[in-house]
Coordinates of C-alpha atoms in Angstrom, one line a residue:
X276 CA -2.7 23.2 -10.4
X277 CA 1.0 22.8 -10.2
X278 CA 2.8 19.5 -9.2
X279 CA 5.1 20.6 -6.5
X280 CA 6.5 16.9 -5.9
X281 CA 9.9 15.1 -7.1
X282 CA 7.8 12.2 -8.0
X283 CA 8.9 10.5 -11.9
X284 CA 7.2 7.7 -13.0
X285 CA 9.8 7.0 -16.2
X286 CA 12.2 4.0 -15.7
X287 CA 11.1 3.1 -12.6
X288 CA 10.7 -0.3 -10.3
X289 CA 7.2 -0.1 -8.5
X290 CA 6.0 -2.1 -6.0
X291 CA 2.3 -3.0 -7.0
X292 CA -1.0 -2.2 -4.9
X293 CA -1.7 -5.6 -3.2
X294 CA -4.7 -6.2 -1.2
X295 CA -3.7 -7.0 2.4
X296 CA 0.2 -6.8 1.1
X297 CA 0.3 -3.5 0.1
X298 CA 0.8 -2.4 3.9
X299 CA 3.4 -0.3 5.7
X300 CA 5.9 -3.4 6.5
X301 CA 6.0 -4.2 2.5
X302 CA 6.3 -0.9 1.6
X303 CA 9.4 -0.2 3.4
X304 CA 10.7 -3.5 2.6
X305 CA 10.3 -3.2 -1.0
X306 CA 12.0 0.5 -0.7
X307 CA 14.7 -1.1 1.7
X308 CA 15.6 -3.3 -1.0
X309 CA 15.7 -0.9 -4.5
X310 CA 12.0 0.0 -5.5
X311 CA 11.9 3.4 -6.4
X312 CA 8.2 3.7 -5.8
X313 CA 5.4 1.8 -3.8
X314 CA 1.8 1.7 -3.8
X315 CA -0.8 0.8 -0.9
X316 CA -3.4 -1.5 -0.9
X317 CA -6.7 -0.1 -2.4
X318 CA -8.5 1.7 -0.3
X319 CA -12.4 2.3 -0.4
X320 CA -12.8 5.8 -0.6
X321 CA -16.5 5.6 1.7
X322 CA -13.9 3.9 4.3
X323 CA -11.3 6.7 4.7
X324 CA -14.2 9.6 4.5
X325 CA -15.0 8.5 7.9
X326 CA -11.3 8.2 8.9
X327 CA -9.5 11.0 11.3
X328 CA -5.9 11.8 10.7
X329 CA -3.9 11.0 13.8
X330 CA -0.4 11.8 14.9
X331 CA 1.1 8.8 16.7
X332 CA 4.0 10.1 18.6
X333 CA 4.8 6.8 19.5
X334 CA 5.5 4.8 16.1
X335 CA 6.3 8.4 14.8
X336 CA 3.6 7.3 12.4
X337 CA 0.5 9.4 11.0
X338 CA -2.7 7.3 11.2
X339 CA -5.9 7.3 9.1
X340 CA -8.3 5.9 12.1
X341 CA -11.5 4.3 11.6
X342 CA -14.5 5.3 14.2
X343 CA -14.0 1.2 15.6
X344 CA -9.9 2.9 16.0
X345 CA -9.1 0.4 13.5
X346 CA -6.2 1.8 11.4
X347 CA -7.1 2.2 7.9
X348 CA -4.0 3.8 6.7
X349 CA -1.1 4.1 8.4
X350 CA 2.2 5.8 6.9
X351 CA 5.8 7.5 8.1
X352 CA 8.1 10.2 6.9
X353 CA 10.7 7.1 5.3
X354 CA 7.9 6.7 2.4
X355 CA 6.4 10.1 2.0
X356 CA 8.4 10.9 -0.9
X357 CA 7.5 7.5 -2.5
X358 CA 4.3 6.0 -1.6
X359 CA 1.2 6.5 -3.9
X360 CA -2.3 6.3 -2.0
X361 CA -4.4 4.1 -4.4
X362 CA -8.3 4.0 -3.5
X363 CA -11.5 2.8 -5.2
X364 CA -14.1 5.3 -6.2
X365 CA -16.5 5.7 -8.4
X366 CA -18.0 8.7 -7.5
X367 CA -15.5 12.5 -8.6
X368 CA -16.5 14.0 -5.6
X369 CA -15.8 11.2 -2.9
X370 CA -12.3 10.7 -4.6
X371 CA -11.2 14.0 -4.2
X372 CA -12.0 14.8 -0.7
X373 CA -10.4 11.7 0.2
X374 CA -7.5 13.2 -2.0
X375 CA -7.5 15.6 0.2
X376 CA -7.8 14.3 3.2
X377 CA -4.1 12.3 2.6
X378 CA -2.0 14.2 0.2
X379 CA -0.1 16.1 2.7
X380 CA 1.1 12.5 3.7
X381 CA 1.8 10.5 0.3
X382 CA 3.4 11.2 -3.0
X383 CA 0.5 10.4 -5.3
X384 CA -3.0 9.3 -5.9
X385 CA -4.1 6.5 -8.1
X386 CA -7.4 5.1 -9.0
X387 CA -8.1 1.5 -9.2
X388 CA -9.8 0.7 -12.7
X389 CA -8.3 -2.8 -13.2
X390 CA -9.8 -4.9 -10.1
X391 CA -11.9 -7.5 -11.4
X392 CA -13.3 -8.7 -7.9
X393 CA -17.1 -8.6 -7.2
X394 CA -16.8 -6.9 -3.8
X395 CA -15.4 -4.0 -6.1
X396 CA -17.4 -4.2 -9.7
X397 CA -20.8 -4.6 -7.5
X398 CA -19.7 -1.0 -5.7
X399 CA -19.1 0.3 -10.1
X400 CA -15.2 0.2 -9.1
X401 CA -12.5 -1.1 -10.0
X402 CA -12.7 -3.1 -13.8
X403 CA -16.4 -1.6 -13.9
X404 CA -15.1 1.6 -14.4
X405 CA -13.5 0.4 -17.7
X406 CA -17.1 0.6 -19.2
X407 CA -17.8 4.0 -18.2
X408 CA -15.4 6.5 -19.7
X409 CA -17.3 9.4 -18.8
X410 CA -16.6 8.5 -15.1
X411 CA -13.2 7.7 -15.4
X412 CA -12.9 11.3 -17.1
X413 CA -14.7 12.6 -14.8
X414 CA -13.3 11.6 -11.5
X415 CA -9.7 11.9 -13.2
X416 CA -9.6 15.4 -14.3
X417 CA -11.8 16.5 -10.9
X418 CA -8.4 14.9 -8.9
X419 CA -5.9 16.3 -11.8
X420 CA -7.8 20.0 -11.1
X421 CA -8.2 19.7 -7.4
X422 CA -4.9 18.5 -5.5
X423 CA -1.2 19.4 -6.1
X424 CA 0.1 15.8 -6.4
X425 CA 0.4 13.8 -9.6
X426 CA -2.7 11.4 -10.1
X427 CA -2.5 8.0 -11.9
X428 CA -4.6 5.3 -12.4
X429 CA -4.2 1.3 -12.9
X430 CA -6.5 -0.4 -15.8
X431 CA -7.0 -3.7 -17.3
X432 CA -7.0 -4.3 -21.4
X433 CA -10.0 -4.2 -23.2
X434 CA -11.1 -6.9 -25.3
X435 CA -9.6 -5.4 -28.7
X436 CA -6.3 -3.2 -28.8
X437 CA -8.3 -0.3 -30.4
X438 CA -10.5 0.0 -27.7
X439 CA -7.8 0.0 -25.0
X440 CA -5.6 2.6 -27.3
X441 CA -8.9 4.8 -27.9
X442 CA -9.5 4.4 -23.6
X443 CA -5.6 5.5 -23.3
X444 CA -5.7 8.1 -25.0
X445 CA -8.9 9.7 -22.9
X446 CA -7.5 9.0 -20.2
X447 CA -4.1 10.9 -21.2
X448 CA -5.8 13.9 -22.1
X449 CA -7.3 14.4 -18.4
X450 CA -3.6 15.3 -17.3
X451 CA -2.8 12.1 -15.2
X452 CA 0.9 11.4 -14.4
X453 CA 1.3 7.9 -15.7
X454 CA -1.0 5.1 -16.0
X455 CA -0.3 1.7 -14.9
X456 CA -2.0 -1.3 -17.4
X457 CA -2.4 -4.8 -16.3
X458 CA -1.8 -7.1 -19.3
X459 CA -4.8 -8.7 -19.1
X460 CA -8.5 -8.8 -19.6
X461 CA -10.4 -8.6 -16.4
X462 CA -11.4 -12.1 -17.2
X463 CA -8.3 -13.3 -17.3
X464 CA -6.0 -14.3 -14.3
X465 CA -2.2 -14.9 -13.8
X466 CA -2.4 -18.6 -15.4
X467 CA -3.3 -16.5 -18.7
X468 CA -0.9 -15.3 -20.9
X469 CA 0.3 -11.7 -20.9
X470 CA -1.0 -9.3 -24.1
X471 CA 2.6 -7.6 -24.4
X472 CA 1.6 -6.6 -27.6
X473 CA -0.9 -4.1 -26.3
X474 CA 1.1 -2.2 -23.8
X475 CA 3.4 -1.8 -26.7
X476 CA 0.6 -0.2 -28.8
X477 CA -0.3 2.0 -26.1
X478 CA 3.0 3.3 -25.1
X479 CA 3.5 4.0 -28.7
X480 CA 0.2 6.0 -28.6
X481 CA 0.8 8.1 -25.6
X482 CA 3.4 10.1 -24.6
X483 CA 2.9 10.4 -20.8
X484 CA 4.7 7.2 -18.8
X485 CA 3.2 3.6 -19.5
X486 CA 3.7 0.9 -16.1
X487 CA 3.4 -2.4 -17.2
X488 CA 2.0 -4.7 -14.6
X489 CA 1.4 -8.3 -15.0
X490 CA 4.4 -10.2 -15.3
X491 CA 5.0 -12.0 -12.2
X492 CA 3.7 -15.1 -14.1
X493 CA 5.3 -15.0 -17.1
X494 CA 8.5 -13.0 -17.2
X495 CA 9.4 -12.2 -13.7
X496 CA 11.6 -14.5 -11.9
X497 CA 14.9 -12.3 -10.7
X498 CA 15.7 -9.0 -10.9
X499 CA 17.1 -9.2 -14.6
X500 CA 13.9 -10.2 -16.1
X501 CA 12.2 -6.6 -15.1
X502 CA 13.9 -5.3 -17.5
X503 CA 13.1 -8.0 -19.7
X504 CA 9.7 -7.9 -19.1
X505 CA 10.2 -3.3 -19.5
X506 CA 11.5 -4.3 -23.0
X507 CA 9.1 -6.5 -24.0
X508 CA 5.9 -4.1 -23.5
X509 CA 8.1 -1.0 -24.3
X510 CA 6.7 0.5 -21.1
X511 CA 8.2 3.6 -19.1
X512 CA 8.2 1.3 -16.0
X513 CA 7.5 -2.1 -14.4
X514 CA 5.2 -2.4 -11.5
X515 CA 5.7 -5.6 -9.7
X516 CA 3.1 -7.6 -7.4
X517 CA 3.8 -11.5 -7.0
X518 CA 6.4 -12.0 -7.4
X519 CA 7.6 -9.1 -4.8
X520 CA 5.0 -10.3 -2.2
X521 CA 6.9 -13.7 -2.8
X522 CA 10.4 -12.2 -2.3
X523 CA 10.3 -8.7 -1.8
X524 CA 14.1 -8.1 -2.8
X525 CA 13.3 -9.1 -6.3
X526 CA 14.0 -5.4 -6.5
X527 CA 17.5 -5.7 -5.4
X528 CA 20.0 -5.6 -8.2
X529 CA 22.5 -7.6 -6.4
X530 CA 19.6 -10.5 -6.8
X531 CA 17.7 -12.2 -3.9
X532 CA 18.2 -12.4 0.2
X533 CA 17.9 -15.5 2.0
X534 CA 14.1 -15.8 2.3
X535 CA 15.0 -16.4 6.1
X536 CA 16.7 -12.7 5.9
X537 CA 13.8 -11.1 4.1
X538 CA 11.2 -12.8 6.5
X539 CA 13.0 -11.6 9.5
X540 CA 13.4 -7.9 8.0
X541 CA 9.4 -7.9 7.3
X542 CA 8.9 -9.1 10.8
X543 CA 11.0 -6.0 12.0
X544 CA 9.2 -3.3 10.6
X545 CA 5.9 -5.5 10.8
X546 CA 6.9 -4.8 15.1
X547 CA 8.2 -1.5 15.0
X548 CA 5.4 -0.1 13.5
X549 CA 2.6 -2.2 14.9
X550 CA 1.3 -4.0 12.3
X551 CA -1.7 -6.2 13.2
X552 CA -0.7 -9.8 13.4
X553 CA -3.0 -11.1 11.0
X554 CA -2.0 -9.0 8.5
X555 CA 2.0 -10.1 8.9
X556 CA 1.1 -13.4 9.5
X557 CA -1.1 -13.3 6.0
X558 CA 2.2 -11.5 4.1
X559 CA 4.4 -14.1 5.8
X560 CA 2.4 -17.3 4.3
X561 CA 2.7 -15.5 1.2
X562 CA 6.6 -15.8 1.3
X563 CA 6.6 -19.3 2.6
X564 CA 4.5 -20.8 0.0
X565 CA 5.3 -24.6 -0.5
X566 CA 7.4 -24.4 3.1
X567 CA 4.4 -23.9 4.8
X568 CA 4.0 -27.6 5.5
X569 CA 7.0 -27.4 7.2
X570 CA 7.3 -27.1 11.1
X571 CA 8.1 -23.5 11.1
X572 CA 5.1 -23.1 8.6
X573 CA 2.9 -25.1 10.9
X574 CA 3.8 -23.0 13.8
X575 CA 3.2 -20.2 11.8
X576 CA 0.1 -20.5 10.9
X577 CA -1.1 -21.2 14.3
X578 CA 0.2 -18.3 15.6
X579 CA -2.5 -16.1 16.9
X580 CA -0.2 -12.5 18.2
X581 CA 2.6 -11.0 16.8
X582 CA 4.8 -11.9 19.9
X583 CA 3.6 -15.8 19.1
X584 CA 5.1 -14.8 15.3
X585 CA 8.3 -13.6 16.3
X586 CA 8.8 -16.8 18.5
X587 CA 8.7 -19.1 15.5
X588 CA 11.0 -17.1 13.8
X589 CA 13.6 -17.0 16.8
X590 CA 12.7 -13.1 17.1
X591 CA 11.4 -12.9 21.1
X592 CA 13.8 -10.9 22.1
X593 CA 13.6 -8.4 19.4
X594 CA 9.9 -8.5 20.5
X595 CA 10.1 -7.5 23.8
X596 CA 13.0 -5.0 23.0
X597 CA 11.0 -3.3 20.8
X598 CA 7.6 -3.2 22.9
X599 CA 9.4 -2.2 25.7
X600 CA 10.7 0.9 24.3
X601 CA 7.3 1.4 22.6
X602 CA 5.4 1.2 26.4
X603 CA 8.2 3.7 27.9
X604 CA 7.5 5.8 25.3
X605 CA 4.2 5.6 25.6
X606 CA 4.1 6.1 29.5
X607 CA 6.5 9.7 28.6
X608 CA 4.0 11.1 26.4
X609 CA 1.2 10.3 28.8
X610 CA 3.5 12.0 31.9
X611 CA 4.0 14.9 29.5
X612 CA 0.4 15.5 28.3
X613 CA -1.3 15.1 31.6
X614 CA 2.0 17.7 33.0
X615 CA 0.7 20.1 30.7
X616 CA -3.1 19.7 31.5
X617 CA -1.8 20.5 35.0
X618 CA 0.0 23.3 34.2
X619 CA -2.7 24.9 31.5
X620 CA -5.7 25.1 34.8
X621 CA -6.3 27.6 36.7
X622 CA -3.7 28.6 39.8
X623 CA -6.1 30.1 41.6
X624 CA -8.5 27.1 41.7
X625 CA -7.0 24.6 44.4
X626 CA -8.0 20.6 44.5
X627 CA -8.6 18.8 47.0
X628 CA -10.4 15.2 47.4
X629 CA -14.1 15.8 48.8
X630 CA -15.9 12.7 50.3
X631 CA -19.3 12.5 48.9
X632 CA -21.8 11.3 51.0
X633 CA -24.9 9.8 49.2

């Protein structure tokens, strides 16, 4: 099928999949401040497959809703050009229909191959996938065949650079859009050295774009190094995950806001579109790091709403701004709906209140 989306994965600054990061207010934050593209968190394809898509007319949002009405997914029409929908699967089928279930919404679909985490290698996801090419092809080239937006997937090396190359290559010839490698084993973890020697040997062995992931540790500390870090792999592009969820403008050329700025920015979206408080509260530890021993990071951490949050960071009134407008828009919808139940019944049928006597 045709691609019938701007989406270019060649010199580009990505924004990482992030479990619990990865979220709307990051996203937006990381686009606010120069990333071209930005992935979600991973997302458990069994999960969304009992999700139901929901327009919020409220937050102006479109909702992936869980049957507890816990949002799975939520995205806006700011991203849609930009944000790639990553999941785990390990089953062709499952994938796709959760394919196309959000593709309308997003601007790609990746496959997690690279997570080394039990939760996800028990479920054959994530790195377990890496031992099963057959699978990979298969649920690749069932997604490349079966939904108009470009597909891509994120993997972890291999234990020799033949393999890796040899995986690559399969991989490539399923008609993926990119692929993302993480420059490490899926034993390793970010106090290991980066393997930039291998994402050189693979861009050098395929011609669709390589993302090099990985760097946070070694390469990564302001926006010059990206490129740095690009050069050193030889990559198409640079997909960042640390050291973004530690200062999300590392993506902006003019170099790094205040932290105080950047915190206060999350905290904006992270209110305007509803974002539960754990989940800001989780992303704003992450940006605190050794200041969370201080009295604002005390306070922080024992915040348990969102209003509580925006109280330590002198935000109240932005708070209750913001909800305001939300509940009086809210209360309009609900006037208009039930105005339009009123007017859709039948004129001929009158109401009236009838005691019932038992």
């Amino acid at each position: 099928m045709t691609v019938n989306t701007p989406l270019c994965f060649s010199g580009k600054k990505i924004l990482a999949p992030m479990v619990r990061v990865g979220t709307l207010p990051m996203r937006l934050l990381a686009l606010d401040y120069g990333a071209d593209i930005v992935y979600c968190e991973e997302l458990i394809d069994i999960k969304m497959l009992q999700c139901k898509r929901v327009i919020n007319e409220v937050l102006e949002t479109v909702d992936f809703v869980a049957p507890n009405e816990r949002i799975v997914f939520r995205t806006c029409e700011r991203e849609r050009e930009h944000v790639v929908f990553q999941m785990g699967s390990a089953d062709a089928e499952r994938a796709l229909a959760v394919a196309k279930l959000v593709e309308g919404d997003v601007a790609g679909i990746d496959i997690n191959m690279g997570c080394p985490k039990e939760y996800s290698t028990k479920a054959r996801m994530g790195a377990a996938l890496l031992s099963d090419p057959d699978k990979i092809e298969s649920i690749l080239t069932t997604l490349v065949k079966g939904i108009c937006k470009p597909v891509t997937c994120k993997i972890r090396i291999l234990p020799s650079v033949e393999e890796t190359v040899n995986l690559v290559k399969r991989i490539e010839k399923t008609g993926i859009a990119a692929i993302a490698v993480h420059v490490r084993k899926k034993e390793e973890r970010p106090q290991h050295p980066v393997h930039c020697d291998v994402i050189k040997a693979i861009s050098e062995a395929v011609s669709i774009p390589v993302i090099a992931n990985g760097g946070s540790h070694d390469f990564i500390k302001e926006y010059a190094d990206i490129e740095t870090f690009q050069k050193a792999t030889a990559a198409s592009s640079v997909m960042i995950a640390r050291a973004a969820m530690w200062n999300p403008s590392i993506f902006r050329k003019e170099g790094f806001c205040p932290l105080k700025d950047v915190m206060q920015d999350y905290i904006k979206y992270a209110v305007r579109y509803d974002n539960h408080y754990t989940n800001t509260k989780y992303c704003l530890c992450q940006m605190l790091r050794e200041q969370l021993e201080t009295t604002q990071g005390k306070k922080l951490h024992a915040a348990q709403s969102t209003q509580e949050i925006c109280e330590v960071f002198e935000m109240g009134d932005f708070y209750e701004e913001t909800t305001a407008v939300f509940e009086a828009k809210k209360t309009s919808f609900e006037t208009k709906m039930q105005d339009e139940d009123d007017q859709m019944e039948d004129p001929d049928v009158i109401k009236m209140a009838v005691r019932f006597d038992k």
